[in-house]
Coordinates of C-alpha atoms in Angstrom, one line a residue:
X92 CA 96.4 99.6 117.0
X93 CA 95.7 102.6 114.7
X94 CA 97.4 102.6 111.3
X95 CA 99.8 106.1 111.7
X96 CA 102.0 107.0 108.6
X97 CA 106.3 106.5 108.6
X98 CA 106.6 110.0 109.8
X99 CA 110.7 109.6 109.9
X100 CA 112.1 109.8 106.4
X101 CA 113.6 107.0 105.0
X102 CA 114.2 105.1 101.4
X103 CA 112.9 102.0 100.1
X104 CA 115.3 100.8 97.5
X105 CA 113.6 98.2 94.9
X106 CA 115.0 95.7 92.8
X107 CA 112.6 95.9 90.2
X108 CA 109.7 98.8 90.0
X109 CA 106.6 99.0 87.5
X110 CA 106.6 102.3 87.1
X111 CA 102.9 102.3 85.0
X112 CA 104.5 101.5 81.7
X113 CA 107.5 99.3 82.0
X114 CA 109.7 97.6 84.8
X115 CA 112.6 99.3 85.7
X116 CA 115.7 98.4 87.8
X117 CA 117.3 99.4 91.1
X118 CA 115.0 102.4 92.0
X119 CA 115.3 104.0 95.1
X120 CA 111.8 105.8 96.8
X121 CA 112.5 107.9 99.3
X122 CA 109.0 108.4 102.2
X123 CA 108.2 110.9 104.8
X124 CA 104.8 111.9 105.9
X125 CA 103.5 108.1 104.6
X126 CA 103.9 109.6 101.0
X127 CA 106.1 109.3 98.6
X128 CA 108.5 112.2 97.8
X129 CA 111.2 110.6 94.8
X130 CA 111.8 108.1 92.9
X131 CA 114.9 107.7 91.6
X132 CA 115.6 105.1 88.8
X133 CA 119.3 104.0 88.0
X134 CA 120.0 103.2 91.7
X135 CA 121.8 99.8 91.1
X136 CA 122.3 99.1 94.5
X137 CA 120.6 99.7 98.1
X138 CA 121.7 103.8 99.1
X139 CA 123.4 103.5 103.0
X140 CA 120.9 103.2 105.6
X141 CA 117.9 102.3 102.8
X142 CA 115.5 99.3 103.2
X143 CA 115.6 96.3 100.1
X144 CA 112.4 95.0 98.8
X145 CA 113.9 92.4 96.5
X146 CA 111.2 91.0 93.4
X147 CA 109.3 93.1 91.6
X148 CA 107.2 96.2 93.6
X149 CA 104.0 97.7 92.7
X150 CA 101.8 100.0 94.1
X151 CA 99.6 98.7 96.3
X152 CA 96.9 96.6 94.9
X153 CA 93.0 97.9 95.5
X154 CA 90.5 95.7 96.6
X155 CA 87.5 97.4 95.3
X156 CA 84.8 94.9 96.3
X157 CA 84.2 93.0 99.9
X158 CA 81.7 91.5 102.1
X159 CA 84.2 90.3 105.2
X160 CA 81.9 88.1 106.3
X161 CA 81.9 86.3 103.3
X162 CA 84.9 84.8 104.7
X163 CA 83.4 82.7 106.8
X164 CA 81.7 81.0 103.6
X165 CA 85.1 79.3 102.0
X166 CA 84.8 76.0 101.4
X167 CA 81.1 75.3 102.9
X168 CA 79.7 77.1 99.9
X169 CA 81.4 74.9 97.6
X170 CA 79.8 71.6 98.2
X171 CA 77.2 70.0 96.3
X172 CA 75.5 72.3 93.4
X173 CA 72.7 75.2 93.7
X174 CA 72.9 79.1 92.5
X175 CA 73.1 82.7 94.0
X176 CA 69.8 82.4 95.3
X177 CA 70.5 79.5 97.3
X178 CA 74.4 80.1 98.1
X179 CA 72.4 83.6 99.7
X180 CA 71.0 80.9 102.1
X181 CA 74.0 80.1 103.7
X182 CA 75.0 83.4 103.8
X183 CA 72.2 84.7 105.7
X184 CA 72.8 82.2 108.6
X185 CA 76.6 83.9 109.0
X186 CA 75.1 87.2 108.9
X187 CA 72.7 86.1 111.7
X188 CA 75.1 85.3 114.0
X189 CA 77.7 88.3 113.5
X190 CA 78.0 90.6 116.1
X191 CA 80.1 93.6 116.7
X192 CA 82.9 91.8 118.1
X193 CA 82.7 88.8 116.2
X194 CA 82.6 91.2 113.1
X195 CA 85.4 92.8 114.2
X196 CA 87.5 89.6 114.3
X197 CA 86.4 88.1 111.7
X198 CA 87.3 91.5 109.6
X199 CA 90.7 91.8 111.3
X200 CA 92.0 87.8 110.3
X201 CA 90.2 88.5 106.5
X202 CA 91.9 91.9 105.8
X203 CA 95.3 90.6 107.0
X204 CA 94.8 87.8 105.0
X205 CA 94.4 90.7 102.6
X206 CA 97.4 92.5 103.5
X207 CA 99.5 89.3 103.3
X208 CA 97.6 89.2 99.4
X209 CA 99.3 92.7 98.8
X210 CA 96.1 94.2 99.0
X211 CA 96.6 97.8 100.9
X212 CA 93.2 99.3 100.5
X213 CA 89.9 97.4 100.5
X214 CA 86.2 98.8 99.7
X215 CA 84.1 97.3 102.1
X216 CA 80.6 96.9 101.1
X217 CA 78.9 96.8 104.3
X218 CA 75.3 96.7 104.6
X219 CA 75.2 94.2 108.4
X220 CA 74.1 97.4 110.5
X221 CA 71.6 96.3 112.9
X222 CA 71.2 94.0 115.7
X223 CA 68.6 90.6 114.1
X224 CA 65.3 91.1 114.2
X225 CA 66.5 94.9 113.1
X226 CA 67.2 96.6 116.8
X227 CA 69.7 99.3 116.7
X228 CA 72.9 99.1 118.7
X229 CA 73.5 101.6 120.9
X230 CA 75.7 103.0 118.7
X231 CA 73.9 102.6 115.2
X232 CA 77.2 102.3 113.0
X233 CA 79.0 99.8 115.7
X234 CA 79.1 97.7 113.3
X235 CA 81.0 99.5 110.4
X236 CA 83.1 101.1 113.3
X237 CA 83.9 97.4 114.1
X238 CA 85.0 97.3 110.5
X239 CA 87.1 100.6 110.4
X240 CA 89.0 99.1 113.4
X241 CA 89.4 96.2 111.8
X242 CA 91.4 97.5 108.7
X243 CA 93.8 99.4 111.1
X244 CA 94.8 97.0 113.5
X245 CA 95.1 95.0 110.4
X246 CA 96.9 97.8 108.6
X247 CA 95.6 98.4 105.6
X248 CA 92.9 101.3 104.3
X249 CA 89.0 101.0 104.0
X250 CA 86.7 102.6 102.3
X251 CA 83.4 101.9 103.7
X252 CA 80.9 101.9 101.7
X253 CA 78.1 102.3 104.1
X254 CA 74.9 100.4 102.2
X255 CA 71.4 101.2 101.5
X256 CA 69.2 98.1 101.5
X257 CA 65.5 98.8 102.4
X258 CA 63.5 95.8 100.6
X259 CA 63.6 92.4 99.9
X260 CA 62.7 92.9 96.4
X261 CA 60.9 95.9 94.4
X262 CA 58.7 97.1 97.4
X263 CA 58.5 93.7 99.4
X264 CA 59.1 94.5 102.5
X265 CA 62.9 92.9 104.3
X266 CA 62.6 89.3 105.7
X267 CA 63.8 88.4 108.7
X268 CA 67.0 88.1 107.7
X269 CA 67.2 91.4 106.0
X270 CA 66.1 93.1 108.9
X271 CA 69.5 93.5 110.2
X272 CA 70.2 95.6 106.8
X273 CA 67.3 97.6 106.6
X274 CA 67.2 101.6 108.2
X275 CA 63.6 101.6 106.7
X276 CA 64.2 104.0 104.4
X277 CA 66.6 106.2 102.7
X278 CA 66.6 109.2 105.2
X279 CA 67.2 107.3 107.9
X280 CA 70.3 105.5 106.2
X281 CA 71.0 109.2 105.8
X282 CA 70.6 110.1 108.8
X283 CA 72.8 107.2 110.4
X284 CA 75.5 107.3 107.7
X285 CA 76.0 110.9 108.6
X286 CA 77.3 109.8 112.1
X287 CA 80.5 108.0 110.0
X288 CA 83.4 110.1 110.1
X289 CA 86.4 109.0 108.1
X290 CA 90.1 109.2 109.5
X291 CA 94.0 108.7 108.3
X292 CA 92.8 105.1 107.3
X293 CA 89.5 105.0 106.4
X294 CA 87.2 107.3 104.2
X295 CA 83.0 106.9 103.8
X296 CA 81.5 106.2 100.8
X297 CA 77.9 104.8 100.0
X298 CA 76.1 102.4 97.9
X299 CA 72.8 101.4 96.7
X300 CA 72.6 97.6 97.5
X301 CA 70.7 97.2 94.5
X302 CA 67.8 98.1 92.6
X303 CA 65.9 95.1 94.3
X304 CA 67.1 96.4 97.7
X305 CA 66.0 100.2 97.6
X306 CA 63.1 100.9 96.2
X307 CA 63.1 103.2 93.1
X308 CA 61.4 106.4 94.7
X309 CA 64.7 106.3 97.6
X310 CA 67.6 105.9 95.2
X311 CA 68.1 109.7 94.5
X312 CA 68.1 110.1 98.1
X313 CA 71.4 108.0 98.2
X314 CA 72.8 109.5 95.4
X315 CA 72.0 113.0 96.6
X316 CA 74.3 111.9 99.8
X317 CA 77.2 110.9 98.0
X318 CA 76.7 114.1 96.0
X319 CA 76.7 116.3 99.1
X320 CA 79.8 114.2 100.6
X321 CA 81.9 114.3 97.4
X322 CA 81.9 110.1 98.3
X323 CA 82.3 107.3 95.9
X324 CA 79.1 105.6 95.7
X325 CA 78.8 101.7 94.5
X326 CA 76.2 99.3 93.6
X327 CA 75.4 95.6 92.8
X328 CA 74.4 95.5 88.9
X329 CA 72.6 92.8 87.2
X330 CA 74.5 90.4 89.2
X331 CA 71.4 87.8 87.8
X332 CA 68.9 87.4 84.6
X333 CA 66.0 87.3 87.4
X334 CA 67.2 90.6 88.9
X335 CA 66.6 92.4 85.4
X336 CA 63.3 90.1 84.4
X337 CA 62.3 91.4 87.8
X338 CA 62.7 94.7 87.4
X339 CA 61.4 95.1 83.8
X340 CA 58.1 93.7 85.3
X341 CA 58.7 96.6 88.0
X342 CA 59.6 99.2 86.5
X343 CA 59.5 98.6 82.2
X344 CA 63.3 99.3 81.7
X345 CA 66.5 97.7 82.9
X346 CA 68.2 98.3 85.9
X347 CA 70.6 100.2 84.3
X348 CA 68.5 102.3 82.7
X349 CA 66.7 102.6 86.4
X350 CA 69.9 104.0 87.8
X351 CA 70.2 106.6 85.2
X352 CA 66.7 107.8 85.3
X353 CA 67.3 108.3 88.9
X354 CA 70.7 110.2 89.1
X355 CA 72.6 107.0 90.1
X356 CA 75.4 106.7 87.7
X357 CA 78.6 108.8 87.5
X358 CA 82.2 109.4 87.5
X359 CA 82.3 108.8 91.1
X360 CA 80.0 105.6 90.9
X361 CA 81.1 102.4 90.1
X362 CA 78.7 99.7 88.9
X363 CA 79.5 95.6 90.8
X364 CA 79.6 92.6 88.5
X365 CA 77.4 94.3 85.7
X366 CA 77.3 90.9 83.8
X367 CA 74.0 90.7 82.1
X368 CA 73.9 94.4 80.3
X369 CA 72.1 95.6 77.1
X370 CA 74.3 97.0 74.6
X371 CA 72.1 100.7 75.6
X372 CA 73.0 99.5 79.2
X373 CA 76.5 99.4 78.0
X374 CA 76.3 102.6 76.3
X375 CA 74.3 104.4 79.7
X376 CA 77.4 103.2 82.1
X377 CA 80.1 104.0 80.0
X378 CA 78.8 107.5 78.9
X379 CA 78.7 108.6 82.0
X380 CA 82.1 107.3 82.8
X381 CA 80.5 105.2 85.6
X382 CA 82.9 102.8 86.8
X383 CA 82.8 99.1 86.8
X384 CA 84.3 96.6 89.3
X385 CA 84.7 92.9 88.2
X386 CA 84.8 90.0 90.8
X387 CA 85.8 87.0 88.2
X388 CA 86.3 84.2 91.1
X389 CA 83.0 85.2 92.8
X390 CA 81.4 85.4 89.6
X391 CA 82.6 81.7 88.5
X392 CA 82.3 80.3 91.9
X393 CA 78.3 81.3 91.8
X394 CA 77.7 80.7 87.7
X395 CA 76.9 84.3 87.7
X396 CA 78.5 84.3 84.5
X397 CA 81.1 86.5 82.2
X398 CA 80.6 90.3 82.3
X399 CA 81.0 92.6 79.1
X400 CA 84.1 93.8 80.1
X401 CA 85.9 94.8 77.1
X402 CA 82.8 97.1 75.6
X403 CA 82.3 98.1 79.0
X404 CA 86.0 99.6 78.7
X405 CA 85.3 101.0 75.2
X406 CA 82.1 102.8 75.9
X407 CA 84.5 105.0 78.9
X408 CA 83.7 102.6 82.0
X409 CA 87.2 102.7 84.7
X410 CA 87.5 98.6 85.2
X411 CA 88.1 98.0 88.8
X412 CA 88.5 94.2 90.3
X413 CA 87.3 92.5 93.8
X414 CA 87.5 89.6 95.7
X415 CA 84.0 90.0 97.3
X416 CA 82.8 86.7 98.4
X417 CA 86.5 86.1 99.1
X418 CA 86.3 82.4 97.3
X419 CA 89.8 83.5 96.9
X420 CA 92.1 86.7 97.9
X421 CA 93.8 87.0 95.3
X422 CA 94.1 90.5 93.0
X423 CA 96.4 89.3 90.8
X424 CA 94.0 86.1 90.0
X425 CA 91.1 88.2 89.6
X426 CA 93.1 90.4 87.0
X427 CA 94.5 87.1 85.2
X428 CA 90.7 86.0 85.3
X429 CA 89.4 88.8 83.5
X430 CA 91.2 88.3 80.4
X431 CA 91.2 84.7 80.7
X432 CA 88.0 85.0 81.4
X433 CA 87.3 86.5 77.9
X434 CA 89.7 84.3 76.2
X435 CA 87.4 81.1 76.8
X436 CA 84.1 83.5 75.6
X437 CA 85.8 85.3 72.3
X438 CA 88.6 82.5 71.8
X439 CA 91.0 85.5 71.0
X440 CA 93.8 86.4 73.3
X441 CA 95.4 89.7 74.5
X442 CA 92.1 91.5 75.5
X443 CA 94.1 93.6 78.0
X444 CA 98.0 94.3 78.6
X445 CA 99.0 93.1 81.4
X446 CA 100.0 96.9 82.5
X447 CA 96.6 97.4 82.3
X448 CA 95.6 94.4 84.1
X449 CA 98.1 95.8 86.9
X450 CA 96.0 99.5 87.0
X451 CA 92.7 97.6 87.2
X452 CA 94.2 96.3 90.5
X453 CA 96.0 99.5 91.5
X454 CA 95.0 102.9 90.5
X455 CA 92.1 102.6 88.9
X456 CA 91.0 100.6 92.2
X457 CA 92.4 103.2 94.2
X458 CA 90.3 105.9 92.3
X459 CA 87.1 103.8 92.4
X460 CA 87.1 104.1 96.1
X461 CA 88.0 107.5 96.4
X462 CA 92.1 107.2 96.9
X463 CA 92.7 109.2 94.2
X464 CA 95.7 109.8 95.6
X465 CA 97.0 106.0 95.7
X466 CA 97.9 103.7 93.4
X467 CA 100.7 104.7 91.4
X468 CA 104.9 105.3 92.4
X469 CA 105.0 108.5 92.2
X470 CA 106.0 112.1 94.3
X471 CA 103.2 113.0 96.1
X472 CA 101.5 109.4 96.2
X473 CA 100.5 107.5 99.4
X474 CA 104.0 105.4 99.7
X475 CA 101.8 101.8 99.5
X476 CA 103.9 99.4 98.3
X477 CA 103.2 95.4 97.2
X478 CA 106.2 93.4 96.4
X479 CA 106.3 89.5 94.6
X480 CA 108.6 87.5 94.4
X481 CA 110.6 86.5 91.1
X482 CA 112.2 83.4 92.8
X483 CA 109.5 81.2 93.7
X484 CA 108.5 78.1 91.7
X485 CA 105.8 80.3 90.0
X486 CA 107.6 82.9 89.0
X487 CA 111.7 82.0 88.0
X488 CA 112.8 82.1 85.0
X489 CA 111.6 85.0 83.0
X490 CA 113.1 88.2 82.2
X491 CA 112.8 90.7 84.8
X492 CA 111.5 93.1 82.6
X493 CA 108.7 91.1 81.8
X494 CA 107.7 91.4 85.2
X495 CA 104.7 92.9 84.9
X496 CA 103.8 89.8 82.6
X497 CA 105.2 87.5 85.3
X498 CA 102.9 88.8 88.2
X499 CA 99.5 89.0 86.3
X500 CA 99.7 85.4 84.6
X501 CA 102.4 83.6 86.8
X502 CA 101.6 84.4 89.7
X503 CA 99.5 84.4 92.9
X504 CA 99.0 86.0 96.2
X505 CA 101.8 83.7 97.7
X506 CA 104.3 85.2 95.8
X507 CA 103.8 88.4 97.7
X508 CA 107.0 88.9 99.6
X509 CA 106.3 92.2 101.1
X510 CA 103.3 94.8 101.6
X511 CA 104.0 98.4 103.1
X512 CA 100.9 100.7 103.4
X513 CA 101.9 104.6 104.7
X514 CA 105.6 103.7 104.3
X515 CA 105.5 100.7 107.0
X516 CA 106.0 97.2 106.6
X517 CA 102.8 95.3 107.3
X518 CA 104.0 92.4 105.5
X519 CA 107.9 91.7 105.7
X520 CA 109.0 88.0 104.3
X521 CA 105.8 86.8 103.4
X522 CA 104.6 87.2 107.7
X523 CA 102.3 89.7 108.9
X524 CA 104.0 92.0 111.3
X525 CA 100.6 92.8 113.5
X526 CA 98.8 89.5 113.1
X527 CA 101.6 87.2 113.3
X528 CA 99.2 83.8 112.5
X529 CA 97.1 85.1 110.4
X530 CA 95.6 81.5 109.8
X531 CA 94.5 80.9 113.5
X532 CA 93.2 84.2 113.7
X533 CA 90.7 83.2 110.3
X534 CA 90.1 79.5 111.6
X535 CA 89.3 81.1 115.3
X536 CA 86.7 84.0 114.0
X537 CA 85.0 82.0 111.3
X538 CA 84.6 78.8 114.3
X539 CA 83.2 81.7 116.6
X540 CA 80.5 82.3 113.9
X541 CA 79.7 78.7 112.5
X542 CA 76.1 77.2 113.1

């Protein structure tokens, strides 16, 4: 079902809007086109003919960082103890079995269980191209097209950020696992990821696995791609302490500093995790106003550990958040877990507002993967809309203005009443209006994947 914008104008009337600064009541946003054309605050009551979203409505929230098929992980991952390294395991034996249309369903059920989150956008980081043992489908990207259909019939944008990942580790060649990643080198990810054409839902981006993953020689190839394309380009960053021993005894600097040698970083790049930095590495990503996405539940449920968010921020890095190995999907937890997250570490509270919490999850989101045009309530602004609740056992009880308050540290993605991406309702009353149970759709696609 493609994802088409409201084309007929019409008015959303909320009951509470954060307009970026502060919550304001009865405003009435008028859409045509799937963008927004006026806002008008001092509307105390729904104009004839308008459409109420009653709670509190944000822009839509950005997901900017997900493996899909990390879905299928919930729960299993969790038992007993281990670390990345073996967690990447169990990971590899999903990605073994995926294939185009089993990727495709499992995507559909996790990105409505997105859209019922309040997530409209989602940066896929996709790097399951090939068939296993490496064999390329007849169509090299059915894969990522599988995912780009996905987010439509589940209505919600994608930015796929098509992945380079050429060795198992600085010049190994892939294992057998990773041969369903590999192109065998950068000009033949090139190549393929020139065939990917972007449409009303989706736009391509790229990304650099990691430094472990493309060797060091290839990763101005990728970045000279995103260059050409004008496409956001992303990248796992000193995720672990063994990635960064690892590449010292490579290469005699940190990954970091291996990405700026080699014309990685940027305004349009944004760094993943980034939790074990130098204070130069710190200085090299914010300088060059590379962005910086944070996945806090990922990041706790694997012991990465806590990134250097708040110098991160200081130095010029964007802050972006992600659900990734979707543990959880949950934007407003992973916001409320990156202060609270450096509440335990500085045991000082009020790192962040919690407006800026709320861009983290919107517009700088939005911007990190290239919807600059998203993200805010504004004229002129894709009309994507998330709406919570102020009702619910979470959330009653304080002021409405202190909304914005409420949603980050109150409460979670089952407070989200409504989701409307384009100026249609994807999400009306807490049910999704193209995937009406969302729950068997998940519990079917992760069963048709299970070893």
């Amino acid at each position: 079902m493609p994802l088409t914008p409201q084309a007929t104008p019409m008015t959303y009337w909320l009951e509470h809007a954060w307009l970026g600064a502060h919550v304001e009541p009865g405003v009435a946003v008028t859409v045509a086109d799937g963008r927004i054309t006026a806002v008008r605050p001092g509307t105390p009551a729904p104009p004839p003919g308008a459409e109420a979203l009653y709670g509190l409505t944000l822009p839509g929230l950005a997901n900017a960082h997900s493996h899909a098929f990390h879905r299928a992980l919930r729960g299993t991952v969790q038992v007993g103890s281990g670390t990345f390294w073996t967690w990447r395991e169990v990971m590899y034996g999903i990605a073994e079995r995926l294939t185009p249309d089993s990727y495709y369903a499992l995507a559909r059920a996790a990105y409505a269980e997105m859209a019922l989150a309040g997530i409209t956008c989602v940066g896929e980081f996709h790097y399951l191209h090939h068939a296993p043992g490496g064999t390329r489908y007849n169509d090299p990207n059915a894969m990522g097209q599988a995912l780009i259909a996905a987010a439509a019939d589940a209505g919600i944008r994608i930015t796929l950020l098509d992945t380079a990942y050429l060795s198992a580790g600085f010049g190994d060649p892939p294992n057998r696992h990773q041969l369903r990643f590999s192109d065998g080198t950068a000009d033949a990810w090139a190549e393929r990821a020139d065939a990917l054409k972007g449409s009303e839902h989706a736009r391509i981006g790229a990304a650099v696995h990691s430094v472990r993953a493309v060797p060091a020689a290839e990763l101005g190839t990728v970045a000279d791609w995103a260059q050409r394309q004008q496409a956001p380009l992303h990248v796992h960053l000193s995720e672990q302490t063994a990635e960064n021993d690892a590449c010292r005894a490579a290469h005699g600097r940190t990954p970091t500093r291996l990405l700026a040698d080699h014309g990685v970083l940027g305004p349009r790049t944004t760094a993943v995790h980034a939790t074990h930095l130098t204070d130069e590495d710190i200085a090299l990503l914010g300088g060059s106003t590379t962005g910086v996405c944070m996945c806090p539940t990922t990041e706790r449920d694997l012991a990465d550990g806590i990134g250097p968010a708040v110098a991160l921020q200081e130095q010029g890095s964007p802050l972006s958040l992600g659900s990734d190995s979707h543990a959880v999907i949950d934007l407003l937890e992973e916001a409320r877990a990156m202060e609270l997250n450096e509440r335990l570490r500085t045991r000082t509270r009020g790192h962040w507002t919690a407006a800026a919490l709320l861009r983290a999850a919107t517009a700088d989101g939005h911007a990190a993967l290239g919807w600059d045009d998203a993200g805010t309530l504004a004229p002129g602004a894709l009309a994507d809309l998330t709406t919570i609740r102020l009702d619910s056992v979470r959330t009653a009880g304080p002021l409405p203005r202190l909304g914005a308050e409420t949603a980050v540290f109150a409460a979670t993605a089952a407070d989200v009443r409504h989701t409307v991406v384009g100026g249609r309702q994807i999400v009306r009353d807490g049910t999704h209006t193209r995937v009406p149970d969302v729950p068997t759709a998940l519990a079917d696609a992760i069963a048709a994947v299970r070893g």
